[in-house]
PDB file of C-alpha atoms and ligand atoms in Angstrom:
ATOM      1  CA  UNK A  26     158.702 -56.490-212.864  1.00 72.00           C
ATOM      2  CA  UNK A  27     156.741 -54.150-211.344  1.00 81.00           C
ATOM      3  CA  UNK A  28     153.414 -55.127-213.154  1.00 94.00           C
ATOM      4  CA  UNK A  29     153.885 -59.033-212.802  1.00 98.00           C
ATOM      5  CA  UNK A  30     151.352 -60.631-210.496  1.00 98.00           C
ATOM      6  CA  UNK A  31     153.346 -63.248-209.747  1.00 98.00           C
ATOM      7  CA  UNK A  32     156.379 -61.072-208.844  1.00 98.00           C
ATOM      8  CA  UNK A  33     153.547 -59.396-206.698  1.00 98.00           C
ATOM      9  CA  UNK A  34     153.244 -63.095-205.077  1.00 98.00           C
ATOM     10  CA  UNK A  35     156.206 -63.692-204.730  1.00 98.00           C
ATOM     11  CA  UNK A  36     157.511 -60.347-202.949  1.00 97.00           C
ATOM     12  CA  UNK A  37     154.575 -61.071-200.610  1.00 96.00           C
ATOM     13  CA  UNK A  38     152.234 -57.861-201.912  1.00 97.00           C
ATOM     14  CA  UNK A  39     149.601 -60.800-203.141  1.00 97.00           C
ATOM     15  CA  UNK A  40     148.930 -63.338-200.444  1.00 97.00           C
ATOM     16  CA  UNK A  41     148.787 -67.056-201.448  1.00 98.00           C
ATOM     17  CA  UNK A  42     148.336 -70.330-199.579  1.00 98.00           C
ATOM     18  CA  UNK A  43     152.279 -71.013-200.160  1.00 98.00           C
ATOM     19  CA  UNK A  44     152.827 -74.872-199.853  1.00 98.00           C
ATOM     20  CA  UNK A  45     157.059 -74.117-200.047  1.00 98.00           C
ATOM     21  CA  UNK A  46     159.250 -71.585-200.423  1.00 98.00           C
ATOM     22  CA  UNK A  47     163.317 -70.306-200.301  1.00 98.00           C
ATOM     23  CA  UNK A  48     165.436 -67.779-201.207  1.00 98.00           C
ATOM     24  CA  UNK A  49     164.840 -68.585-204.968  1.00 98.00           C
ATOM     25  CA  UNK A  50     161.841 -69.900-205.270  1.00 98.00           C
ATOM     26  CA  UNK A  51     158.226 -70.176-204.323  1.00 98.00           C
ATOM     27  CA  UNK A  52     155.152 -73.092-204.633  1.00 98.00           C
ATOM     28  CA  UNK A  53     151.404 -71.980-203.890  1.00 98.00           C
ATOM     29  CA  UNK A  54     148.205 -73.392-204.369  1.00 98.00           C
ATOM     30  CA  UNK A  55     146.423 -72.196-207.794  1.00 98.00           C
ATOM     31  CA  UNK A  56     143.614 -70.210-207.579  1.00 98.00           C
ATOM     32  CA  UNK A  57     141.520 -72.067-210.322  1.00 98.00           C
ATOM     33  CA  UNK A  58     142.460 -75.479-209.575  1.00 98.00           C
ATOM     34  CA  UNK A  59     142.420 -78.161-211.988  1.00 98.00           C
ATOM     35  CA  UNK A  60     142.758 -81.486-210.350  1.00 98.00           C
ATOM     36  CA  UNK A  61     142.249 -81.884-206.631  1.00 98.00           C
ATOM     37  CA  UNK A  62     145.769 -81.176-205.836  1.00 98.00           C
ATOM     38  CA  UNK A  63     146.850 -78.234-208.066  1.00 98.00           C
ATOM     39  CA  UNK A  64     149.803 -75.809-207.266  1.00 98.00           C
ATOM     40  CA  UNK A  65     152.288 -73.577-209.052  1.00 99.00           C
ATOM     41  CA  UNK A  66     156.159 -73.172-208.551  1.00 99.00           C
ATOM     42  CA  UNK A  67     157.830 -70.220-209.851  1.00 99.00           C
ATOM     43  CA  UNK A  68     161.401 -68.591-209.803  1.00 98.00           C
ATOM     44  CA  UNK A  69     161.433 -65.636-207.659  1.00 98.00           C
ATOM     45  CA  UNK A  70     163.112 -64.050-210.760  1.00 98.00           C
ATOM     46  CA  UNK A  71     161.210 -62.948-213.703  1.00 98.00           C
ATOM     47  CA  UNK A  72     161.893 -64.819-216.694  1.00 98.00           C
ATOM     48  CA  UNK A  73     158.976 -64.322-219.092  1.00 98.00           C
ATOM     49  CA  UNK A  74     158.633 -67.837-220.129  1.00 98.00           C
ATOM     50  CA  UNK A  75     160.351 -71.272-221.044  1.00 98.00           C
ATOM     51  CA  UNK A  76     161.857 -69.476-224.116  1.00 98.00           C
ATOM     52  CA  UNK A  77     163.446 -66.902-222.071  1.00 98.00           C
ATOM     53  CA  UNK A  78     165.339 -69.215-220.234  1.00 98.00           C
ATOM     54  CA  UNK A  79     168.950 -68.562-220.197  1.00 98.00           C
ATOM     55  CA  UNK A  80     172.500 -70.417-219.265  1.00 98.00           C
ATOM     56  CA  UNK A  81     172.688 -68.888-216.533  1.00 98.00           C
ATOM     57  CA  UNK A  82     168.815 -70.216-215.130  1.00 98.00           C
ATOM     58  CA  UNK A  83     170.138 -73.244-215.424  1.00 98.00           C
ATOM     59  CA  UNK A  84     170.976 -73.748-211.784  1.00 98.00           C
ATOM     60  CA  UNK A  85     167.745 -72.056-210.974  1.00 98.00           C
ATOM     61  CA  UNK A  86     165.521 -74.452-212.790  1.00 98.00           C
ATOM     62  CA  UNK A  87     167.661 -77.413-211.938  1.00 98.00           C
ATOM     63  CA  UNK A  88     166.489 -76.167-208.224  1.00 98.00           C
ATOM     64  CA  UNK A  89     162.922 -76.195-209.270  1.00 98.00           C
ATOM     65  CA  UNK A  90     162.651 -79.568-211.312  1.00 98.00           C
ATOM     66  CA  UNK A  91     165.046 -81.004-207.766  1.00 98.00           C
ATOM     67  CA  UNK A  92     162.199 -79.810-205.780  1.00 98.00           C
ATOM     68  CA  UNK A  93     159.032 -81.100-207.641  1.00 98.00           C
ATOM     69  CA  UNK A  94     159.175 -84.881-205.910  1.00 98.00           C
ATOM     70  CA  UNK A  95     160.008 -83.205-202.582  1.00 98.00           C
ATOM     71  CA  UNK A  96     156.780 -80.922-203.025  1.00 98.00           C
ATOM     72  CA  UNK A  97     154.664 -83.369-204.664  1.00 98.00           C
ATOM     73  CA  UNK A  98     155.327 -85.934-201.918  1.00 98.00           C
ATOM     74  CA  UNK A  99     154.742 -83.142-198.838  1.00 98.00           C
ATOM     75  CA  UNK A 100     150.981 -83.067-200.671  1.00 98.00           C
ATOM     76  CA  UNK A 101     150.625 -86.947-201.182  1.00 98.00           C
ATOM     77  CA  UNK A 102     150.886 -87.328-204.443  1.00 98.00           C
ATOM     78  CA  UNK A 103     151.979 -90.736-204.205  1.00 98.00           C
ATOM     79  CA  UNK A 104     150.201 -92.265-207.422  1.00 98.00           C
ATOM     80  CA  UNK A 105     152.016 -89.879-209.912  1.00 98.00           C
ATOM     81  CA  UNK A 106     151.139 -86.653-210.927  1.00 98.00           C
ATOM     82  CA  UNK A 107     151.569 -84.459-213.686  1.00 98.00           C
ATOM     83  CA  UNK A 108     154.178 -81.338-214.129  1.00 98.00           C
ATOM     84  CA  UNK A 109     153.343 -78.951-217.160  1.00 98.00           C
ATOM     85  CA  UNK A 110     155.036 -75.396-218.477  1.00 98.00           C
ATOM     86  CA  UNK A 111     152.596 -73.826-220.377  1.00 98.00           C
ATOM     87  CA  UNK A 112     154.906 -71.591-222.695  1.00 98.00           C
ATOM     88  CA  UNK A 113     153.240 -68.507-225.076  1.00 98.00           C
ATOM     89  CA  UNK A 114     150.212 -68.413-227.167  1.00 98.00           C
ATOM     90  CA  UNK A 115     150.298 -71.980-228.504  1.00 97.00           C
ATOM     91  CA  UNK A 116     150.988 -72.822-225.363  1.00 98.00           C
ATOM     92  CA  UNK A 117     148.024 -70.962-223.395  1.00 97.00           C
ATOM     93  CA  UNK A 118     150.304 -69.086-221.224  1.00 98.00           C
ATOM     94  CA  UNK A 119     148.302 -66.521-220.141  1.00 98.00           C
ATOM     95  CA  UNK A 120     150.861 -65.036-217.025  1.00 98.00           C
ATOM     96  CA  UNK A 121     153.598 -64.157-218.284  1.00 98.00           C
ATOM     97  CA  UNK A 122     156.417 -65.050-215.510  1.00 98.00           C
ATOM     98  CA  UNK A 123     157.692 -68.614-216.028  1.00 98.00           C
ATOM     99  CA  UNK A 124     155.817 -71.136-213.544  1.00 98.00           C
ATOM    100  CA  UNK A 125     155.155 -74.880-213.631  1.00 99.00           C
ATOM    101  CA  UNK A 126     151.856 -76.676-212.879  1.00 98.00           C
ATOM    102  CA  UNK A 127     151.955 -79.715-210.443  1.00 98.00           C
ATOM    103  CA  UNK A 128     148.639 -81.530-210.773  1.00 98.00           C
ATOM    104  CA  UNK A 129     147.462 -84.744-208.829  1.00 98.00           C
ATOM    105  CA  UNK A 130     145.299 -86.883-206.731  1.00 98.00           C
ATOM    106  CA  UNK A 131     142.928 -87.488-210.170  1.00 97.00           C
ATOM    107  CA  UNK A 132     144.128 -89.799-213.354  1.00 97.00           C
ATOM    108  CA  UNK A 133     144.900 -87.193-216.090  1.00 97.00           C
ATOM    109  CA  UNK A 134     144.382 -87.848-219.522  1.00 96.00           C
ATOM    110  CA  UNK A 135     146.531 -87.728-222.462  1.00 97.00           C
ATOM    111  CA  UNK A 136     146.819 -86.341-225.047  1.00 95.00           C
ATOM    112  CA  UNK A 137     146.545 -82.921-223.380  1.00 90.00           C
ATOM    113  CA  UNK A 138     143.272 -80.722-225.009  1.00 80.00           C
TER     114      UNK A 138
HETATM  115  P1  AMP B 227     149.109 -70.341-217.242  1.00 89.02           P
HETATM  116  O1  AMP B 227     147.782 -70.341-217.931  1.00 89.02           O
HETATM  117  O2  AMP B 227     149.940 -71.547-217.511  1.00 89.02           O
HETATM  118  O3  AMP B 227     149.842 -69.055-217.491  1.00 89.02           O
HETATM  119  O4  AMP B 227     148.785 -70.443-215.690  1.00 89.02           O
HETATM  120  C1  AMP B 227     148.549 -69.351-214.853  1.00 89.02           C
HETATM  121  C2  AMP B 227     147.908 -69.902-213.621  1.00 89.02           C
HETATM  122  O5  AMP B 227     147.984 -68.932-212.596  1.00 89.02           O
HETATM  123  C3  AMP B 227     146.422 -70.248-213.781  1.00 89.02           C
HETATM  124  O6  AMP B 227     146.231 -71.625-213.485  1.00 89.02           O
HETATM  125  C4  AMP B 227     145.743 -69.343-212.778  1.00 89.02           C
HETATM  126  O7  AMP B 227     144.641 -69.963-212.162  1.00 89.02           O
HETATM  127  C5  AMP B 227     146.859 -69.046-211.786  1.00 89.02           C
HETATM  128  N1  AMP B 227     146.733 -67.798-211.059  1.00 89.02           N
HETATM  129  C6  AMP B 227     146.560 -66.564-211.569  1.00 89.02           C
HETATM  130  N2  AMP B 227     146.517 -65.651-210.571  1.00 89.02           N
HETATM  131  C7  AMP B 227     146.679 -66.338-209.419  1.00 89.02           C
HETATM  132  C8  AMP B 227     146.723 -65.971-208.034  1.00 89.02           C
HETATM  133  N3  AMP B 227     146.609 -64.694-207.627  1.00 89.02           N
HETATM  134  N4  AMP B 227     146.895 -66.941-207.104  1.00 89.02           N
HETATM  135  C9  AMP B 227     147.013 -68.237-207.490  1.00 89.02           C
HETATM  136  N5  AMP B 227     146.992 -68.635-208.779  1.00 89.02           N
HETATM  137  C10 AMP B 227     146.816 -67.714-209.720  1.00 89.02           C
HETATM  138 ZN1   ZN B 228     157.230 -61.644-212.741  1.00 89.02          ZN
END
């Protein structure tokens, strides 16, 4: 989508501090960090959000939720850490191209505000 900022990120128009990426996917730091350690991983593709998911994503976000202890370990998040999908307006989504948040290195609380 031509509009989507993080489509723009992750064609490479919008430069980011990019912690991993592959053919399908890409993990950056967030730009309003939340916890000491706070980065994003998105599909390549644009699916709106977690409700758009389909069958067919299901390899793709089988890839992503493979790679989480892989990218959570590469930024020493040995003590745990916490992976959230923020998903529409209950949710506070506010971009709109599915991502996941991978927060750590500070004891989070729950239940989430
Ligand atoms: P959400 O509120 O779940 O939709 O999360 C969107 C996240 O994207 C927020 O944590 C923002 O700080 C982050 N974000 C927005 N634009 C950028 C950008 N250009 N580079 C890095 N992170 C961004
Ligand atoms: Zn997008």
């Amino acid at each position: 989508m031509s509009d989507c900022i993080f489509c723009k990120i992750a064609n490479g128009e919008i430069p980011v501090n990019v912690v991993y990426e592959d053919d399908r996917i890409l993990s950056f730091h967030d730009a309003d960090p939340q916890a000491p350690v706070h980065v994003l991983i998105i599909p390549k593709k644009h699916i709106p959000t977690m409700d758009d998911v389909t069958e067919e994503d299901g390899e793709l976000i089988a890839h992503i939720m493979l790679k989480v202890k892989d990218i959570a370990k590469e930024l020493g998040l040995n003590n745990g850490y916490r992976l959230v999908n923020n998903c529409g307006e209950d949710g506070f989504q506010t971009v709109k191209h599915l991502h996941f948040h991978l927060l750590g290195k500070r004891r989070m609380t729950w239940p989430p505000g």
